[in-house]
mmCIF file of C-alpha atoms in Angstrom:
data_model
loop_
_atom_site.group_PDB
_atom_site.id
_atom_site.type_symbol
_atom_site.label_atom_id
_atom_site.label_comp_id
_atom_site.label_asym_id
_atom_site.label_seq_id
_atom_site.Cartn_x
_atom_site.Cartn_y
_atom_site.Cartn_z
ATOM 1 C CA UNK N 1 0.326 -161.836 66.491
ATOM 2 C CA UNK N 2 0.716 -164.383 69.300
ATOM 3 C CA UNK N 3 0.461 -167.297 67.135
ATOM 4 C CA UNK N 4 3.433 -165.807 65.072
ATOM 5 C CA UNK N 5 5.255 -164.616 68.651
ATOM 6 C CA UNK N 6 4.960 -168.485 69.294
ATOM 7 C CA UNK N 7 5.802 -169.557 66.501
ATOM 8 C CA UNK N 8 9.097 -167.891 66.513
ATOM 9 C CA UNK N 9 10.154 -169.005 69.778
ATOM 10 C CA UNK N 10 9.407 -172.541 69.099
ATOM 11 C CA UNK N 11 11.762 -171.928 65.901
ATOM 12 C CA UNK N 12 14.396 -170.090 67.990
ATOM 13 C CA UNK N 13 14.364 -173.141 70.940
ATOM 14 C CA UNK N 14 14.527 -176.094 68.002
ATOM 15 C CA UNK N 15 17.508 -173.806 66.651
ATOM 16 C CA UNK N 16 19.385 -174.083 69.804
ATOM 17 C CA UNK N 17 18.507 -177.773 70.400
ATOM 18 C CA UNK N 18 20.597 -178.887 67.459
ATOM 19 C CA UNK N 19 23.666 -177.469 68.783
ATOM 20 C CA UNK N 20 26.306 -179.599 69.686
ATOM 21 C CA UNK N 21 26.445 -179.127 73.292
ATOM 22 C CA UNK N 22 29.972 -180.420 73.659
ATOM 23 C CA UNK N 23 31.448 -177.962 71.423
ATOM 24 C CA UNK N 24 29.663 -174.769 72.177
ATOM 25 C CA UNK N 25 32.366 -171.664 71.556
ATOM 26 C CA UNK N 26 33.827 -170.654 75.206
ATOM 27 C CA UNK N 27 34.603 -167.311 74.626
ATOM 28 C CA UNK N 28 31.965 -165.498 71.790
ATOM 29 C CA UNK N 29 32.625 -161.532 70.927
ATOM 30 C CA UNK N 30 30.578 -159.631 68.963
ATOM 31 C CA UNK N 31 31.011 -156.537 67.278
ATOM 32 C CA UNK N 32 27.519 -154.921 67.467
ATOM 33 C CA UNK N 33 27.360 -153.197 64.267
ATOM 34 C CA UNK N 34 24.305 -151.120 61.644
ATOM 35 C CA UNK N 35 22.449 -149.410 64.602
ATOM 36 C CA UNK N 36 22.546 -146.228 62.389
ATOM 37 C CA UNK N 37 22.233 -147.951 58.764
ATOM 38 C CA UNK N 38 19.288 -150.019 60.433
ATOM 39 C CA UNK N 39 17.545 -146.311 61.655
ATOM 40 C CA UNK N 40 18.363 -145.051 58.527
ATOM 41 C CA UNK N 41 16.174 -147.323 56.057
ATOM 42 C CA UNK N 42 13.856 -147.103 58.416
ATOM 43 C CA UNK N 43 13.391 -142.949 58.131
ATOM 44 C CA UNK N 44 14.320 -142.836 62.067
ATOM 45 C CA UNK N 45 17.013 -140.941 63.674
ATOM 46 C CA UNK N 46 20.561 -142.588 64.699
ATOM 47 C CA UNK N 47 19.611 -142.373 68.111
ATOM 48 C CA UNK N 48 16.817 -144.739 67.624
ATOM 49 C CA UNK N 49 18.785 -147.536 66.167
ATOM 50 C CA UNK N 50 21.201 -147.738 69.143
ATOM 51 C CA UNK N 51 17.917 -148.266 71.397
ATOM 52 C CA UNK N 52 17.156 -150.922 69.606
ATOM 53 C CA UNK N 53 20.072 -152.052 69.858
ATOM 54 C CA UNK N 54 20.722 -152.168 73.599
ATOM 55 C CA UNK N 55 17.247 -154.004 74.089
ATOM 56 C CA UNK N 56 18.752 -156.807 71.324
ATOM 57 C CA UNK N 57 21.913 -157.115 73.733
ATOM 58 C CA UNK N 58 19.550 -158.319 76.395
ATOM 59 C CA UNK N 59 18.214 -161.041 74.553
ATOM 60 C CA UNK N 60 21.646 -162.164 73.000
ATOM 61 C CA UNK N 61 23.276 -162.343 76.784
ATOM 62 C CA UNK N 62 20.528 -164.264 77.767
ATOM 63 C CA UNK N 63 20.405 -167.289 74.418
ATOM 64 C CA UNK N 64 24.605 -167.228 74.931
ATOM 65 C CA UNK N 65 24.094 -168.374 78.593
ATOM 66 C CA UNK N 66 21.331 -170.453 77.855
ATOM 67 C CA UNK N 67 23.814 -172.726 75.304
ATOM 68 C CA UNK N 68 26.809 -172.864 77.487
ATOM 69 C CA UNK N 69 28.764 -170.217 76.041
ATOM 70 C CA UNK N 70 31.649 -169.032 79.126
ATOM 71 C CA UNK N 71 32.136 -165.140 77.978
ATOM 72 C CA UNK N 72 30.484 -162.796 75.762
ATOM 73 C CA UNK N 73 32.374 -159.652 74.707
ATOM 74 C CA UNK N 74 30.526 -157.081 73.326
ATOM 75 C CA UNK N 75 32.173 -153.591 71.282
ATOM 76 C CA UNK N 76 29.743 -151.116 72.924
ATOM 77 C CA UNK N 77 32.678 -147.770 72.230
ATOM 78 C CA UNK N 78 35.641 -147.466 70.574
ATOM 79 C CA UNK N 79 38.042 -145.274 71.129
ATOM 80 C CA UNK N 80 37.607 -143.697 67.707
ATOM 81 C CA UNK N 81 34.000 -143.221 68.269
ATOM 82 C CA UNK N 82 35.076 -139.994 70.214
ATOM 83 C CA UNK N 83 35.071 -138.627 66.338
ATOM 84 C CA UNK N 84 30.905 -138.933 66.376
ATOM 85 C CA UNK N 85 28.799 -135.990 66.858
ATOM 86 C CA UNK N 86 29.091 -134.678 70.307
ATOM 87 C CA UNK N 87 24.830 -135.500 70.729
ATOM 88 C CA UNK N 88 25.330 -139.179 69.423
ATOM 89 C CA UNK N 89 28.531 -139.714 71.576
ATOM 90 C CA UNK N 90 26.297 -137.971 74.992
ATOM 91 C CA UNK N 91 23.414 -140.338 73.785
ATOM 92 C CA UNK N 92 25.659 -143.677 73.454
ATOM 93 C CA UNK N 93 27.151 -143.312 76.860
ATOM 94 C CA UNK N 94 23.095 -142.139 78.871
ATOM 95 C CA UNK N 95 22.270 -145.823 76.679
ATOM 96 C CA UNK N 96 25.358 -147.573 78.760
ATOM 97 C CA UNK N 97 24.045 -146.152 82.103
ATOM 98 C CA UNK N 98 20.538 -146.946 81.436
ATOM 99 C CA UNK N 99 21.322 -150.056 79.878
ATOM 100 C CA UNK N 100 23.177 -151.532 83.120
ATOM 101 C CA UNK N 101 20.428 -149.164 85.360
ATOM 102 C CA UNK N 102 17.656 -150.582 84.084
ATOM 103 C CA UNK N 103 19.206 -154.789 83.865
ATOM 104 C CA UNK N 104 21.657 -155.381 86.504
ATOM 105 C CA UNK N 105 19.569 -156.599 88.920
ATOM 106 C CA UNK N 106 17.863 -159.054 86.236
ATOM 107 C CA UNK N 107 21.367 -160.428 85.301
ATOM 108 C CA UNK N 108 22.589 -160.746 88.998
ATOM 109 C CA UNK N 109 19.662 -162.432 89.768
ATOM 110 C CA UNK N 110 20.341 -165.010 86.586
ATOM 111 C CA UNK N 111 24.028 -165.347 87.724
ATOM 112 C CA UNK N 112 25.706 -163.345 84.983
ATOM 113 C CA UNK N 113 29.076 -161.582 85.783
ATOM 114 C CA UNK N 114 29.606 -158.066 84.367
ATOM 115 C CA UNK N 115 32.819 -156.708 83.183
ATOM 116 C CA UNK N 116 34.205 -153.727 81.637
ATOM 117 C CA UNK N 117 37.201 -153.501 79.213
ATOM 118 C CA UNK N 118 38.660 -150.188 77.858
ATOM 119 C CA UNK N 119 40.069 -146.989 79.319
ATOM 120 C CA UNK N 120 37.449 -146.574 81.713
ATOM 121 C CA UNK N 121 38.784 -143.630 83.772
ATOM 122 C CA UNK N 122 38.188 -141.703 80.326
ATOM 123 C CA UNK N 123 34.405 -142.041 80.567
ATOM 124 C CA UNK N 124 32.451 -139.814 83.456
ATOM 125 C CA UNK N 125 32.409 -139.469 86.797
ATOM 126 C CA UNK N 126 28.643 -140.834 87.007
ATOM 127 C CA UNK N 127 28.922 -143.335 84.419
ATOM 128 C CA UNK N 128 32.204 -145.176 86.472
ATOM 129 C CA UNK N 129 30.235 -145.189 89.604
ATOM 130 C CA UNK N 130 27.267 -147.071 87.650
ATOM 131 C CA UNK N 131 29.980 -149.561 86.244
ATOM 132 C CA UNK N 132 31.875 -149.798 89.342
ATOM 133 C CA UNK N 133 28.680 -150.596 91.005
ATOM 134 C CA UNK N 134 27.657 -153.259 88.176
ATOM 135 C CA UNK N 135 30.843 -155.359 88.648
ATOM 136 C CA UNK N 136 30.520 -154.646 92.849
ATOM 137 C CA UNK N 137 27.524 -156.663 92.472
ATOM 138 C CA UNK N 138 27.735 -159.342 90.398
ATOM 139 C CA UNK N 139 31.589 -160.411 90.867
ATOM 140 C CA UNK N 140 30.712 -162.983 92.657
ATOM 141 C CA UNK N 141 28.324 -164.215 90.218
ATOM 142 C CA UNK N 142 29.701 -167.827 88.543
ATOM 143 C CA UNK N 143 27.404 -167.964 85.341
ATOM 144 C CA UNK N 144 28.150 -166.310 81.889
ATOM 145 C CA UNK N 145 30.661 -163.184 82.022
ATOM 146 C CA UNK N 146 29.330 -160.561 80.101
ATOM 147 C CA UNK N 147 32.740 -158.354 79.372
ATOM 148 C CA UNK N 148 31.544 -154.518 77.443
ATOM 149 C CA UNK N 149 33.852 -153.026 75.719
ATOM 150 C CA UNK N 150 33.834 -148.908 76.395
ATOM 151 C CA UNK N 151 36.489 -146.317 75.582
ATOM 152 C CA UNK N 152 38.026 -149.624 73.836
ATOM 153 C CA UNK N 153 41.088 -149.973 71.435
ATOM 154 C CA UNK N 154 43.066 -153.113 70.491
ATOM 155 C CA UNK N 155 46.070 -151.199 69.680
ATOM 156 C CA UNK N 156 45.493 -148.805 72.915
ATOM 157 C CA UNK N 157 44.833 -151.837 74.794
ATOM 158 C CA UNK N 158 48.296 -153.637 73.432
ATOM 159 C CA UNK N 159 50.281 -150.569 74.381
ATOM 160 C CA UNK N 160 49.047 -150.022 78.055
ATOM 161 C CA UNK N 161 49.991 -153.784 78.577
ATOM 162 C CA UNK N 162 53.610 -153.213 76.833
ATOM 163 C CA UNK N 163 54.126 -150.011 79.169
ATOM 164 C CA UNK N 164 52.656 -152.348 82.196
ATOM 165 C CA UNK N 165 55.279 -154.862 81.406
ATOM 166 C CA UNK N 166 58.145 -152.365 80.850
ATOM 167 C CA UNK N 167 57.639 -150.634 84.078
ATOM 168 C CA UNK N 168 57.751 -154.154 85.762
ATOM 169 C CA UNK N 169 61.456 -155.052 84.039
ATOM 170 C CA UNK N 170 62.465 -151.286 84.844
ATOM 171 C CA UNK N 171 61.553 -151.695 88.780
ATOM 172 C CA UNK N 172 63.315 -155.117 88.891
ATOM 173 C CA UNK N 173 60.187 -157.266 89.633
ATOM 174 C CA UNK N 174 60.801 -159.097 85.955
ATOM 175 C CA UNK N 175 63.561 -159.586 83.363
ATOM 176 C CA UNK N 176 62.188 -159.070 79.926
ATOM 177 C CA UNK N 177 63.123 -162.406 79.149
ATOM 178 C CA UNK N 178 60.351 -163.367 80.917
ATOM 179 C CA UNK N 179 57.580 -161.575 79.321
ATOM 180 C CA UNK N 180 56.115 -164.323 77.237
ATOM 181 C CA UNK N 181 52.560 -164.745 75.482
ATOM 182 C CA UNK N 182 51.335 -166.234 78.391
ATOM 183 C CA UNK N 183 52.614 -162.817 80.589
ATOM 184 C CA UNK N 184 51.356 -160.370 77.583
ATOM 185 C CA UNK N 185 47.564 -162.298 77.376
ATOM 186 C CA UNK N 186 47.731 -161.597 81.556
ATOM 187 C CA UNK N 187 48.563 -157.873 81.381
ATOM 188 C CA UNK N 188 45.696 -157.617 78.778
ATOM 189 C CA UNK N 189 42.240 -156.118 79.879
ATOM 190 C CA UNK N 190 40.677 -159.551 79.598
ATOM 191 C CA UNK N 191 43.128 -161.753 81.783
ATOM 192 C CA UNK N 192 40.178 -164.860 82.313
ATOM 193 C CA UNK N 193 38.870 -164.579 79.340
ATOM 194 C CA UNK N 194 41.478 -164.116 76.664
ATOM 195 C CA UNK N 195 41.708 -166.020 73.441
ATOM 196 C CA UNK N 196 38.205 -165.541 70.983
ATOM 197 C CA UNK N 197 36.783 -168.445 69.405
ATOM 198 C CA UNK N 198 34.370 -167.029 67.547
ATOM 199 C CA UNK N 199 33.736 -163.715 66.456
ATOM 200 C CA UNK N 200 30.400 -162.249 64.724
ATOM 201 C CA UNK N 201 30.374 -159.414 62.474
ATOM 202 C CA UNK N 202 26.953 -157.737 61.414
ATOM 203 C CA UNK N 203 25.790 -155.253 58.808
ATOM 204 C CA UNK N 204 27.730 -156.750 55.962
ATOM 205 C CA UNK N 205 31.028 -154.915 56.951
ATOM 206 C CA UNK N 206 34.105 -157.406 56.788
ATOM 207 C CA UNK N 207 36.479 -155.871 59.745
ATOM 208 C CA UNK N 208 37.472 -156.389 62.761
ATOM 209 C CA UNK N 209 37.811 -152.445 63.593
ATOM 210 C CA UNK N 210 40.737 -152.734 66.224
ATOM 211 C CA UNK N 211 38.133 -154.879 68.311
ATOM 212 C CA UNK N 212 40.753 -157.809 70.485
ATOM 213 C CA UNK N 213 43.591 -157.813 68.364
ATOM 214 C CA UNK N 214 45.400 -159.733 70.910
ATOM 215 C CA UNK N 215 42.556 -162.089 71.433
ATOM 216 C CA UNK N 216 41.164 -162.826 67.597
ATOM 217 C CA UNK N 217 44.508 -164.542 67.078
ATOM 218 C CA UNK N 218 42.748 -167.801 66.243
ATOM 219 C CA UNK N 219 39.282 -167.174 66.063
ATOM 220 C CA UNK N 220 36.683 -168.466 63.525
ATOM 221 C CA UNK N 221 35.192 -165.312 62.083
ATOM 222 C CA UNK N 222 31.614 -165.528 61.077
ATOM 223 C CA UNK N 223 29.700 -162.136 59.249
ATOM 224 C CA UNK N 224 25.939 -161.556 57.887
ATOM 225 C CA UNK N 225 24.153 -158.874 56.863
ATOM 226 C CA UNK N 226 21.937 -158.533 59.560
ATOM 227 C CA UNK N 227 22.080 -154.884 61.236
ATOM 228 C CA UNK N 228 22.447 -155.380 65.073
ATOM 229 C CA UNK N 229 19.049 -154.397 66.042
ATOM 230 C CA UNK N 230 17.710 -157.200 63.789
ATOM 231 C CA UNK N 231 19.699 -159.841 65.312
ATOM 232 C CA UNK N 232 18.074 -162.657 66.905
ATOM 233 C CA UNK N 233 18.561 -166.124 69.139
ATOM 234 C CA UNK N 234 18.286 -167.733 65.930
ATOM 235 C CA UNK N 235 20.970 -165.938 64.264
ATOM 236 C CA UNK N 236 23.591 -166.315 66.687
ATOM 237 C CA UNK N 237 22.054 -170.408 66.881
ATOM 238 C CA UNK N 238 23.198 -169.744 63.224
ATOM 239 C CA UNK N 239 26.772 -168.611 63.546
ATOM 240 C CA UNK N 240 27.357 -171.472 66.523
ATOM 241 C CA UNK N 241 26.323 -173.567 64.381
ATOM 242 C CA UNK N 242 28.378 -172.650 61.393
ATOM 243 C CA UNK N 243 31.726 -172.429 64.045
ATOM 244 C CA UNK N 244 30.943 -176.248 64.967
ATOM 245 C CA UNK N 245 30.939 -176.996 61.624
ATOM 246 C CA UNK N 246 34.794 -175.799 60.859
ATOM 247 C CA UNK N 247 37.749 -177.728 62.079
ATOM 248 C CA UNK N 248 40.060 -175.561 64.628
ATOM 249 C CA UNK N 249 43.760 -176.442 63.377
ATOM 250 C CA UNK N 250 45.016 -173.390 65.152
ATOM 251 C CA UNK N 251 48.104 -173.516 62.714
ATOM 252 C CA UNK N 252 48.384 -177.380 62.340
ATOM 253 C CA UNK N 253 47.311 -179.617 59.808
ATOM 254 C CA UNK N 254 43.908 -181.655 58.803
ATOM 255 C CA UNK N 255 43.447 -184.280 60.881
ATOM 256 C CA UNK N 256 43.462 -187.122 59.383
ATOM 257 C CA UNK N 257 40.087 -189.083 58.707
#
């Protein structure tokens, strides 16, 4: 078992060595999809997928840092996931608390800055003080932002910055000729961190289920098959690897050779 253990982490480090280190995505978001579909084949309940899950998401923050990547934004809870069972939505948020419970202190102490985007004050009382508390402590921090995405929409997110915006031009503080992209990405929920470059999809489902819709504008999208709790280092080696492989043109032509 140890010889395989090593084995694979030998594999996972010569993955990550043949990254190009000077074009390492700055901004990587990942929709973490199949925690129920991996549970599922498995003969387990729901509930035990997203646990695997959440301990996958510790590993991932760490190999992102560990290549240079800036930000990693994660979809943790959608808005529409209100529509789940009552016991897997109750379940899903204990998972956030324990989740930042049990690792905050390990990512303050390895410099990572924790963020929040979505409607927050929707959530409950004792889950906003452990968030609160998580981004208290590490603000300061100047390593990898990790931004989780709870009580999150695109659209939802889109209209609270329009209304922002509007109620700025209505109180005289702004003309709306000067709300421009560069005004909109600001009023967004992800003001440092904005435009995506690459995006990874698992469980084989080819979406972006209102995840950024601001921010994906330009992105390179990259999907597998892999259910979240089977995702590895070496996979998301994999999908860095296939976004340094694609030329960004962001609307412009080839370059020329």
């Amino acid at each position: 078992m140890l010889k395989r253990l090593l084995g694979k982490k030998k594999a996972e480090r010569v993955a990550s060595t043949t990254l190009d280190p000077n074009n390492i995505p700055r901004h990587v978001a990942i929709i973490m999809d199949g925690n129920g579909r991996w549970a599922k084949r498995r003969g387990l309940p729901r509930t035990m997928g997203h646990r695997a899950g959440a301990e996958v998401l510790k590993k991932i923050v760490r190999a992102a840092d560990s290549v240079g990547v800036k930000a990693l934004t994660v979809y943790g809870f959608s808005t529409e996931n209100w529509k789940r069972p009552a016991s897997e939505v109750s379940l899903l948020m204990n998972l956030i608390g324990e989740y930042l419970t049990g690792n905050v202190q390990d990512m303050h102490a390895n410099n990572v800055r924790i963020r929040f985007i979505g409607h927050i004050e929707g959530l409950n009382e004792q889950l906003q003080r452990i968030i609160a508390d998580a981004e208290a402590l590490t603000k300061d921090n100047t390593g990898l932002m990790l931004q989780l995405a709870i009580n999150y929409g695109g659209r939802d997110e889109l209209v609270r910055a329009a209304r922002y915006l509007a109620e700025k031009v209505g109180a005289g503080e702004m003309t709306a000729e000067e709300i421009t992209e560069e005004r909109m990405a600001q009023s967004l929920y992800t003001p440092e961190f904005s435009d995506v470059d690459l995006l990874i999809r698992p469980s084989n489902d080819f979406r972006i289920s209102n995840f950024l819709l601001w921010q994906l504008a330009y992105a390179e999208f990259w999907f597998t098959d892999i259910c979240w709790p089977d995702f590895t280092e070496r996979v998301l080696f994999d999908a860095i690897r296939a976004y340094q492989q694609r030329e960004r043109r962001f609307g412009g032509l080839k370059t020329e050779e």
